[in-house]
Structures are given as structure tokens and as C-alpha cells.
CSV table of C-alpha atoms in Angstrom, one decimal:
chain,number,residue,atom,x,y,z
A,1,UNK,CA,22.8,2.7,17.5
A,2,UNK,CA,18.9,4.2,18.3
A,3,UNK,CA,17.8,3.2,21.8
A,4,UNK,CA,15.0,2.5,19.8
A,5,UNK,CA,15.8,0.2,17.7
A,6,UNK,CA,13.5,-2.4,16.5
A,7,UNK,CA,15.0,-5.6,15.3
A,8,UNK,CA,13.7,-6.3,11.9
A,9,UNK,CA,15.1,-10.2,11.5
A,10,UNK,CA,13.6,-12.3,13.8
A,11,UNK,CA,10.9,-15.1,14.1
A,12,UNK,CA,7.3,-13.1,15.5
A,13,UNK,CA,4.1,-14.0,15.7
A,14,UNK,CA,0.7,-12.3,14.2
A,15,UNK,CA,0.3,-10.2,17.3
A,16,UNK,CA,4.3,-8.8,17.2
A,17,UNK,CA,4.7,-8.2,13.7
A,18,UNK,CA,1.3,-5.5,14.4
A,19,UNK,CA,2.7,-4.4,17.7
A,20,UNK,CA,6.2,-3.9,15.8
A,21,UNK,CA,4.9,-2.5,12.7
A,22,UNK,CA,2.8,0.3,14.6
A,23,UNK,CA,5.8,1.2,17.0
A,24,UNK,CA,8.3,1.3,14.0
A,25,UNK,CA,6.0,3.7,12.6
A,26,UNK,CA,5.7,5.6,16.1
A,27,UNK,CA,9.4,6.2,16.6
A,28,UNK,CA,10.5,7.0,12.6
A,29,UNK,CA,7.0,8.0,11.2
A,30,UNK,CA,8.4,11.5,11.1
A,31,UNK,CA,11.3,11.3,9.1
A,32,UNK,CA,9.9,8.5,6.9
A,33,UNK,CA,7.1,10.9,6.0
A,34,UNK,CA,9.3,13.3,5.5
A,35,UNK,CA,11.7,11.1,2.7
A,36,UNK,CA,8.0,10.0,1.3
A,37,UNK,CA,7.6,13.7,0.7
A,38,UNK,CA,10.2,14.0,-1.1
A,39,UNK,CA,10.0,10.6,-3.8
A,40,UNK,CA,6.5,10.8,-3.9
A,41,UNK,CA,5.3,13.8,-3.0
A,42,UNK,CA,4.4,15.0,-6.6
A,43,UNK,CA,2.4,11.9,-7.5
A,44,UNK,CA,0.5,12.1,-4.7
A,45,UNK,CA,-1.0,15.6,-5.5
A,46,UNK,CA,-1.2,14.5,-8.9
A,47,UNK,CA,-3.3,11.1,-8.0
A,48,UNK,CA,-5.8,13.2,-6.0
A,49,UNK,CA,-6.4,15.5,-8.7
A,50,UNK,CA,-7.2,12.6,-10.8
A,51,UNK,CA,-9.2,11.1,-7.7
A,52,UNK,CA,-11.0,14.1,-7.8
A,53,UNK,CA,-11.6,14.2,-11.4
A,54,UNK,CA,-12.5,11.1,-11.7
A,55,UNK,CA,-15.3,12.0,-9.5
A,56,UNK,CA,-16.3,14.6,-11.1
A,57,UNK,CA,-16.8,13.2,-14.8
A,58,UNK,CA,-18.4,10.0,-13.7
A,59,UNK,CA,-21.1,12.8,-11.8
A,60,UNK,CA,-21.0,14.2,-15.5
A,61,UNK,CA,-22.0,10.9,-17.0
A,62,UNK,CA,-25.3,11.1,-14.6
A,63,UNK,CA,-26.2,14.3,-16.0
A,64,UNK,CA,-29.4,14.3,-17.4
A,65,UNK,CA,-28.5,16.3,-20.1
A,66,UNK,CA,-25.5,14.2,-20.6
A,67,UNK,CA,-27.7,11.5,-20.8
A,68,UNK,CA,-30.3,12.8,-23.0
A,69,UNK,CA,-27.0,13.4,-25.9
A,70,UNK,CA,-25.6,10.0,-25.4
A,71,UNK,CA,-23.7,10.5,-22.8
A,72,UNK,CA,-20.2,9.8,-24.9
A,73,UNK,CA,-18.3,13.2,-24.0
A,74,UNK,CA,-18.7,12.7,-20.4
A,75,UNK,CA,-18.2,9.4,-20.3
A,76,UNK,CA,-14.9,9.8,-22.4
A,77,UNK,CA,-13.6,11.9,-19.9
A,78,UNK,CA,-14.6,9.5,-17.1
A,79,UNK,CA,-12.3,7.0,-18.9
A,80,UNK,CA,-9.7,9.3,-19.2
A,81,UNK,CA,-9.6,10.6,-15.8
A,82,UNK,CA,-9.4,6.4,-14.5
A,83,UNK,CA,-6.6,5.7,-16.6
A,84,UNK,CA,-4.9,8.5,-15.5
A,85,UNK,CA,-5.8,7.9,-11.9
A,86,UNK,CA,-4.6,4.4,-12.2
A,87,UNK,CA,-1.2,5.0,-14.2
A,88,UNK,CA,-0.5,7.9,-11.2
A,89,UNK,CA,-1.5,5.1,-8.5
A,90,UNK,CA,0.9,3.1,-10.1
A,91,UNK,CA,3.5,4.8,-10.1
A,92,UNK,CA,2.6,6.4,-6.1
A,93,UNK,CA,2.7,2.8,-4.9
A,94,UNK,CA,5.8,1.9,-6.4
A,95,UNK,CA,7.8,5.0,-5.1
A,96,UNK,CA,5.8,4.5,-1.7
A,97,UNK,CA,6.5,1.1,-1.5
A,98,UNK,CA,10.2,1.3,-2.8
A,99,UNK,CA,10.6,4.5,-0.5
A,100,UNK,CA,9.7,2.4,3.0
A,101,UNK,CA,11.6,-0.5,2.0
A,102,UNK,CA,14.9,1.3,0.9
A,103,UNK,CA,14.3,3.5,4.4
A,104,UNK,CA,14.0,-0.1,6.9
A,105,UNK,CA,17.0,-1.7,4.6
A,106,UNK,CA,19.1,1.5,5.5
A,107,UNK,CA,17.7,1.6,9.6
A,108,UNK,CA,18.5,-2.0,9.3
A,109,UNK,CA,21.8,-2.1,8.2
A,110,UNK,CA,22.8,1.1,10.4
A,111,UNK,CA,21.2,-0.2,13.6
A,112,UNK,CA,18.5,2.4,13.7
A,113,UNK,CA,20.6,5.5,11.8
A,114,UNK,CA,19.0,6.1,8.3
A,115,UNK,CA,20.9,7.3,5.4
A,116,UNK,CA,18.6,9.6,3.5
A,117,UNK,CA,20.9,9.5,0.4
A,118,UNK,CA,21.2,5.6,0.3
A,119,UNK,CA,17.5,5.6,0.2
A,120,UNK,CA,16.7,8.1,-2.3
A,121,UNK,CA,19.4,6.7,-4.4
A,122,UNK,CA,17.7,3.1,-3.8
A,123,UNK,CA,14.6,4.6,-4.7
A,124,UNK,CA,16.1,6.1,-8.1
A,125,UNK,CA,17.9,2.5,-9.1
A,126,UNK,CA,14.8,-0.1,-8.5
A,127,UNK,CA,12.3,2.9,-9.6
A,128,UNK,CA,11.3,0.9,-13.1
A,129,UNK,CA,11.6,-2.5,-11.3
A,130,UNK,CA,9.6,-1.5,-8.8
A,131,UNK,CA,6.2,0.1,-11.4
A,132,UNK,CA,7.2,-3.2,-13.4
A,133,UNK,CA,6.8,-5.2,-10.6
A,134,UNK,CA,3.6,-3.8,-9.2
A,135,UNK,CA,2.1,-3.8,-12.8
A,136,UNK,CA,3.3,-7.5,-13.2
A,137,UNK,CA,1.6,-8.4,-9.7
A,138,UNK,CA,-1.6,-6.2,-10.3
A,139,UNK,CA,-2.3,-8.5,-13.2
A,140,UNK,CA,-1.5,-11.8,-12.0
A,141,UNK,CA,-3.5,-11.3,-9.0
A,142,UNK,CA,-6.5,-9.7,-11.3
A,143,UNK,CA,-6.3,-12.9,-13.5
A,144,UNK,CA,-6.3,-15.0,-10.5
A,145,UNK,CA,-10.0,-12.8,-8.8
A,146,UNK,CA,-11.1,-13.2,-12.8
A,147,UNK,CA,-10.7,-17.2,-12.5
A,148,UNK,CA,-12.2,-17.2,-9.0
A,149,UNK,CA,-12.2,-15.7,-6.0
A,150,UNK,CA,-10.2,-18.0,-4.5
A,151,UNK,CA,-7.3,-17.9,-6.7
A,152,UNK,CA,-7.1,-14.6,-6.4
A,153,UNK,CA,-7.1,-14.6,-2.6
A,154,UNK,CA,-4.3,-17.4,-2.8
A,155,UNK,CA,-2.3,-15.2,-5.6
A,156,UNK,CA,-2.2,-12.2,-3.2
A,157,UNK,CA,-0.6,-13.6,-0.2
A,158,UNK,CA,2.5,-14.4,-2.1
A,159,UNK,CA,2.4,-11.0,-4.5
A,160,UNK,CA,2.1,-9.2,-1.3
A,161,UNK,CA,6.1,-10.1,-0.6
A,162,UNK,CA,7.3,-9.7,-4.0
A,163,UNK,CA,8.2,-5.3,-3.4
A,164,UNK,CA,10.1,-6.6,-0.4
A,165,UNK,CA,12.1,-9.7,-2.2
A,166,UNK,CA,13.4,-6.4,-4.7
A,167,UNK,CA,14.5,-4.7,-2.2
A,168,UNK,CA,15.8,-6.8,0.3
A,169,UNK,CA,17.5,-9.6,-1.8
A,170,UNK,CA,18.3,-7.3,-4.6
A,171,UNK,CA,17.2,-9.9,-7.1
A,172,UNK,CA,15.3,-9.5,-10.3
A,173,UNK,CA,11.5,-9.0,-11.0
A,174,UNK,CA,11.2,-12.2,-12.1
A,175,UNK,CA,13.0,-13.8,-9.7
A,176,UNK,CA,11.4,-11.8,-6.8
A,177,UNK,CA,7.7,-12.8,-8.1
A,178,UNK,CA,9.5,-17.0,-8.1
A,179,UNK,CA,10.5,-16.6,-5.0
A,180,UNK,CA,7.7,-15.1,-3.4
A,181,UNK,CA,5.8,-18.6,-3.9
A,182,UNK,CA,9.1,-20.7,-2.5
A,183,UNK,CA,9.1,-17.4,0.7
A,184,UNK,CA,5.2,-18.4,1.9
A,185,UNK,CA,5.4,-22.6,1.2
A,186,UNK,CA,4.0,-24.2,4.1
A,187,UNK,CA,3.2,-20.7,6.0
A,188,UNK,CA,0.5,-19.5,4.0
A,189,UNK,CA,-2.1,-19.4,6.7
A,190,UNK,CA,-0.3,-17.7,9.0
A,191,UNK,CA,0.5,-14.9,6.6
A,192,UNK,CA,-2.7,-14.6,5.1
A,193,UNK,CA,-4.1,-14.3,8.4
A,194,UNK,CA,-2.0,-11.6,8.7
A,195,UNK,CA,-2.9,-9.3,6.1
A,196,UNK,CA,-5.9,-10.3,6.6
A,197,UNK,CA,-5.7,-8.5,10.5
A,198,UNK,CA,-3.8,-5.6,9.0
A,199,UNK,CA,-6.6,-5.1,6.5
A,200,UNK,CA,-9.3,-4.9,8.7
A,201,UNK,CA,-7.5,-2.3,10.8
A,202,UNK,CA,-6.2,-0.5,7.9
A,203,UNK,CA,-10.1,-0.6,6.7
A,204,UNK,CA,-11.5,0.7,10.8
A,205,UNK,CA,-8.7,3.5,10.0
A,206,UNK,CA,-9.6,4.6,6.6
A,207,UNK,CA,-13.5,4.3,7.6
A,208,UNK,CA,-12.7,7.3,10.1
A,209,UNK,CA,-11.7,9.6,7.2
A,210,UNK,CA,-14.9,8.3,5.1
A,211,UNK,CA,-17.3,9.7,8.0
A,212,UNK,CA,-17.7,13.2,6.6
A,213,UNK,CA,-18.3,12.3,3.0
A,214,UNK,CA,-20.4,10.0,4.0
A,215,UNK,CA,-22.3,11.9,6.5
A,216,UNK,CA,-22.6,14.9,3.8
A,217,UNK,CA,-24.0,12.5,1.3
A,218,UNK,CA,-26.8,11.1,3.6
A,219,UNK,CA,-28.0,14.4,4.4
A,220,UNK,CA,-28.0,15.8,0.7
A,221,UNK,CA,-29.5,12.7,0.0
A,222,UNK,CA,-32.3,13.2,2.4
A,223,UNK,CA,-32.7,16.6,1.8
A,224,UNK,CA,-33.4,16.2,-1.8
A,225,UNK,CA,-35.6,13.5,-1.5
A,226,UNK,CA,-37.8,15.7,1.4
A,227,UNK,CA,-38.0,18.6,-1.6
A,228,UNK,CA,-38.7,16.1,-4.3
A,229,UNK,CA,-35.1,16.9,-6.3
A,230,UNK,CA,-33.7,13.8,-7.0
A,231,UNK,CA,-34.5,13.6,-11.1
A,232,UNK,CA,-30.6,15.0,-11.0
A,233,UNK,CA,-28.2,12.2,-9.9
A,234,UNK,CA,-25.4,14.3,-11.0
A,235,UNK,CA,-26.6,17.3,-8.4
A,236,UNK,CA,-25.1,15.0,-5.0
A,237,UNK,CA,-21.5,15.0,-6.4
A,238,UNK,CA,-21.0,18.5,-5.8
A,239,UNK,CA,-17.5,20.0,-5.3
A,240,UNK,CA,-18.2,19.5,-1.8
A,241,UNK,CA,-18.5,16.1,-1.9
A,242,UNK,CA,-15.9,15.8,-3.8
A,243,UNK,CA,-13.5,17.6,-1.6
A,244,UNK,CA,-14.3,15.6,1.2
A,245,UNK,CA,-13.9,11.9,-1.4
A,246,UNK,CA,-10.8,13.3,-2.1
A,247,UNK,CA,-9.9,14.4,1.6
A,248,UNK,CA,-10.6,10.1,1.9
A,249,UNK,CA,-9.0,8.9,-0.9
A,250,UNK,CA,-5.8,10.7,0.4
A,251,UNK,CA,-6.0,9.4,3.3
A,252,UNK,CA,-6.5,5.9,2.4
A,253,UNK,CA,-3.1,5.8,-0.3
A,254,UNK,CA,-1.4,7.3,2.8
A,255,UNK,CA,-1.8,4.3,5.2
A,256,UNK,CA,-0.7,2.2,2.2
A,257,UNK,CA,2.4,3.5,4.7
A,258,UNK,CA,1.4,0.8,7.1
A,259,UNK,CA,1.0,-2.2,4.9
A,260,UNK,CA,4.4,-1.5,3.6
A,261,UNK,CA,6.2,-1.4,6.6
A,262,UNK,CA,3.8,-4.6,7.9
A,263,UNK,CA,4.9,-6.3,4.5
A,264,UNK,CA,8.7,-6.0,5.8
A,265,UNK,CA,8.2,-7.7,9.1
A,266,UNK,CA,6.1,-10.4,7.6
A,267,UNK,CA,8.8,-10.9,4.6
A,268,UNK,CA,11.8,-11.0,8.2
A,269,UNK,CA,9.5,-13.0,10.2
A,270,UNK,CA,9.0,-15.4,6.9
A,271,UNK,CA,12.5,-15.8,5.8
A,272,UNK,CA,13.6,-16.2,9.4
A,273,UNK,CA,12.0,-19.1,9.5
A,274,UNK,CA,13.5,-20.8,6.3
A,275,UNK,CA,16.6,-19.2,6.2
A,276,UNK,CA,17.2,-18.4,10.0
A,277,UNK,CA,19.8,-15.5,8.9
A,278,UNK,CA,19.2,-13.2,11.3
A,279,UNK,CA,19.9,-15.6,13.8
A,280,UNK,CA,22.8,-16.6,12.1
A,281,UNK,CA,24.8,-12.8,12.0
A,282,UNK,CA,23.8,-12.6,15.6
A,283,UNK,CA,26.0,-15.3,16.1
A,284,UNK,CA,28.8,-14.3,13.9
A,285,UNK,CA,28.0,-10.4,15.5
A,286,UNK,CA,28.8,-12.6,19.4
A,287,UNK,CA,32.2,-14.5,17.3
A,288,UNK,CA,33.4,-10.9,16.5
A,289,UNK,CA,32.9,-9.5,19.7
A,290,UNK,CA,34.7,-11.8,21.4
């Protein structure tokens, strides 16, 4: 067993699951990054070069020249590069998401000893449940924010658990997206206070990364408007700017790392209290023993 070992089933509060969530990350970050490397590695490269892209053929679209033709060729390729941003996102969030969860179910069942195989291999099997599931949530959640804001907020809390109901229940898509509504009954608050938490310090985090873009931009800005050279939109998203968006982007998917493992404890904390199961093998773990 790891002298480190964090236990994942128990009741916690807002403050624990955070604590818990950064010190899991603190003691198995490494080789966690290093299975993420290896499921979802390649999508990752690929989504910034479509980040990237992206960026680059919606500066196209400002182009005055562009502009002056009808603008359709540049803003074809703008479209192009977004749906191809967005099917790579896709499928980096479900291999990210399934890669986390697969790695705490194996620390989990081998009291803090990870099985790299059992994870890839439960990465491989709930791959397509995993994009379906994502795509499935994406939309209900988008329908819900099209509705009203408040739908959508409400939507989220409960689609938020649904990657970790997969994985940890081994049920269905379906069921897993049921079950998420039955998982956060009567403790919606507390969990949407949660995210809530984690999103503001996954947003301080990412805001860190956005300081040179940003920075860069306010000067070319400013510099172009002291030499009266702003009839160019298209001229600030230069490929230095959009190195540095893309140096942000990247590091924003990566603390997707964060919520996922945060997702986990709030799914252990939240079916602890309906289900109490981990207290439950505790005491069948104390019958054994004796």
C-alpha cells in the first residue's frame, strides 16, 4: 500500500475534496501525466494545431483584402479549422477524462499501486462511450444555456458526474447520464458550489498563462494606434500572438487534469452519502481482519 494513499470513498466537505484533489495530484501528478502522454498525447498536439489555426483564419477573415472579395475563402477555412478544433477537443476530453478516471479506479482498488495496463486497457474499452457521452452531455447542457441560463447552469452540475458514473459503476451512457440526476438529488448546492470554487481557481490558474498574450496584444495594440496603423485588424494576430494563444490554450485543456480528478472526489463524496459503500467495505475490510 502507498504511504500516501489518499482515500477516495468517504464523506468530505467543499474545503477537503480541494485540499484532496490538489494533493492527489501532488503525489501521482507524475505518473498520471505520464499515462496522459501516452492516450492522449497525439490529440493534444493535434487540438493545438487546430487552436492555432483557428486563430489564424479568423485573423484572415479581418483582412482587408479578404474583406474587400467577400470574405468567403477565409471564412471557410475559419469554419473548417473550428470543427476540426472542436471534434479533436472532443475526443482530448474524452481520453483525458477516461485516462484520470481509469488511473484513480486502479490506485483505488490497489490501495495507492496503479496498474498502467488496466488503465490503458480501460481507456481502449469505454473509449466510444466516453466521446458518446461527452457529445451527449455537451448538447444537453447547450440546449439547457439555449433555454436560459439557468437551465443550463442546473444541467451542468449533474452532467459534470456523468464521465465518472462510466467509469466507476461501469454502467451504460444512458444509464450514467439517469443516474447522474438521482447521484446530486437533494445535494445540488453543495456540489454546484463546488465546481463553482474549482472554476474560479482553475480560471486564477489559466489567467497566469494568458498574461503574455495578453500583455503582447496591449502593446501591439498601442503601438499601432501611436503610428496610426490600425486600418489592418488582421495585422495584431501575428504568429507571435498566436504562439503565445496557443502556449494558453494548452495550458488551459491541461488543467482540464484538475477538474477531472475534482469530479472523482465529488462523485465519492456524493455517493457516500447515499450509498455509504465505502463505509460499508471498511467494515467488511475490519470482519476479514479479524
Amino acid at each position: 500500500m502507498n504511504n500516501n494513499y489518499i482515500e477516495f470513498k468517504k464523506r468530505r466537505e467543499l474545503g477537503d475534496i480541494l485540499t484532496d484533489t490538489f494533493g492527489f495530484l501532488r503525489h501521482n501528478g507524475k505518473s498520471l501525466f505520464g499515462m496522459l502522454i501516452k492516450t492522449s498525447g497525439i490529440p493534444f498536439v493535434i487540438l493545438l494545431l487546430a487552436s492555432g489555426y483557428y486563430t489564424h483564419a479568423s485573423a484572415d477573415v479581418l483582412d482587408p483584402v479578404n474583406l474587400s472579395s467577400g470574405g468567403l475563402l477565409g471564412t471557410g477555412n475559419m469554419f473548417i479549422a473550428l470543427f476540426v478544433m472542436l471534434i479533436t477537443l472532443l475526443v482530448f476530453y474524452g481520453l483525458l477524462f477516461g485516462t484520470v478516471l481509469h488511473f484513480i479506479k486502479s490506485y483505488i482498488e490497489g490501495k495507492g499501486v496503479v496498474d498502467q495496463d488496466a488503465v490503458s486497457q480501460g481507456v481502449k474499452k469505454d473509449f466510444g462511450s466516453m466521446i458518446g457521452l461527452g457529445l451527449l452531455s455537451g448538447i444537453i447542457i447547450f440546449f439547457g444555456f439555449m433555454l436560459c441560463v439557468i437551465p443550463g447552469v442546473y444541467l451542468y452540475v449533474p452532467m459534470s458526474m456523468v464521465f465518472s458514473l462510466l467509469v466507476f459503476r461501469n454502467i451504460s451512457v444512458s444509464d450514467s447520464i439517469n443516474e447522474s440526476f438521482q447521484l446530486v438529488k437533494d445535494e445540488w448546492w453543495i456540489t454546484f458550489a463546488t465546481l463553482f470554487v474549482l472554476g474560479i481557481i482553475i480560471w486564477l490558474i489559466s489567467m497566469v498563462f494568458s498574461i503574455p498574450a495578453v500583455v503582447y496584444s496591449l502593446t501591439k495594440t498601442f503601438t499601432a494606434a501611436t503610428e496610426s496603423t490600425m486600418s489592418d485588424p488582421s495585422s495584431m494576430f501575428d504568429w507571435v500572438f498566436i504562439i503565445l494563444n496557443t502556449i494558453s490554450s494548452a495550458a488551459q485543456y491541461i488543467l482540464y487534469i484538475i477538474t477531472a480528478v475534482a469530479t472523482a472526489f465529488i462523485y465519492f463524496n456524493l455517493n457516500e452519502r447515499k450509498h455509504s459503500t465505502g463505509a460499508f467495505e471498511q467494515i467488511e475490510s475490519l470482519g476479514k481482519s479479524e
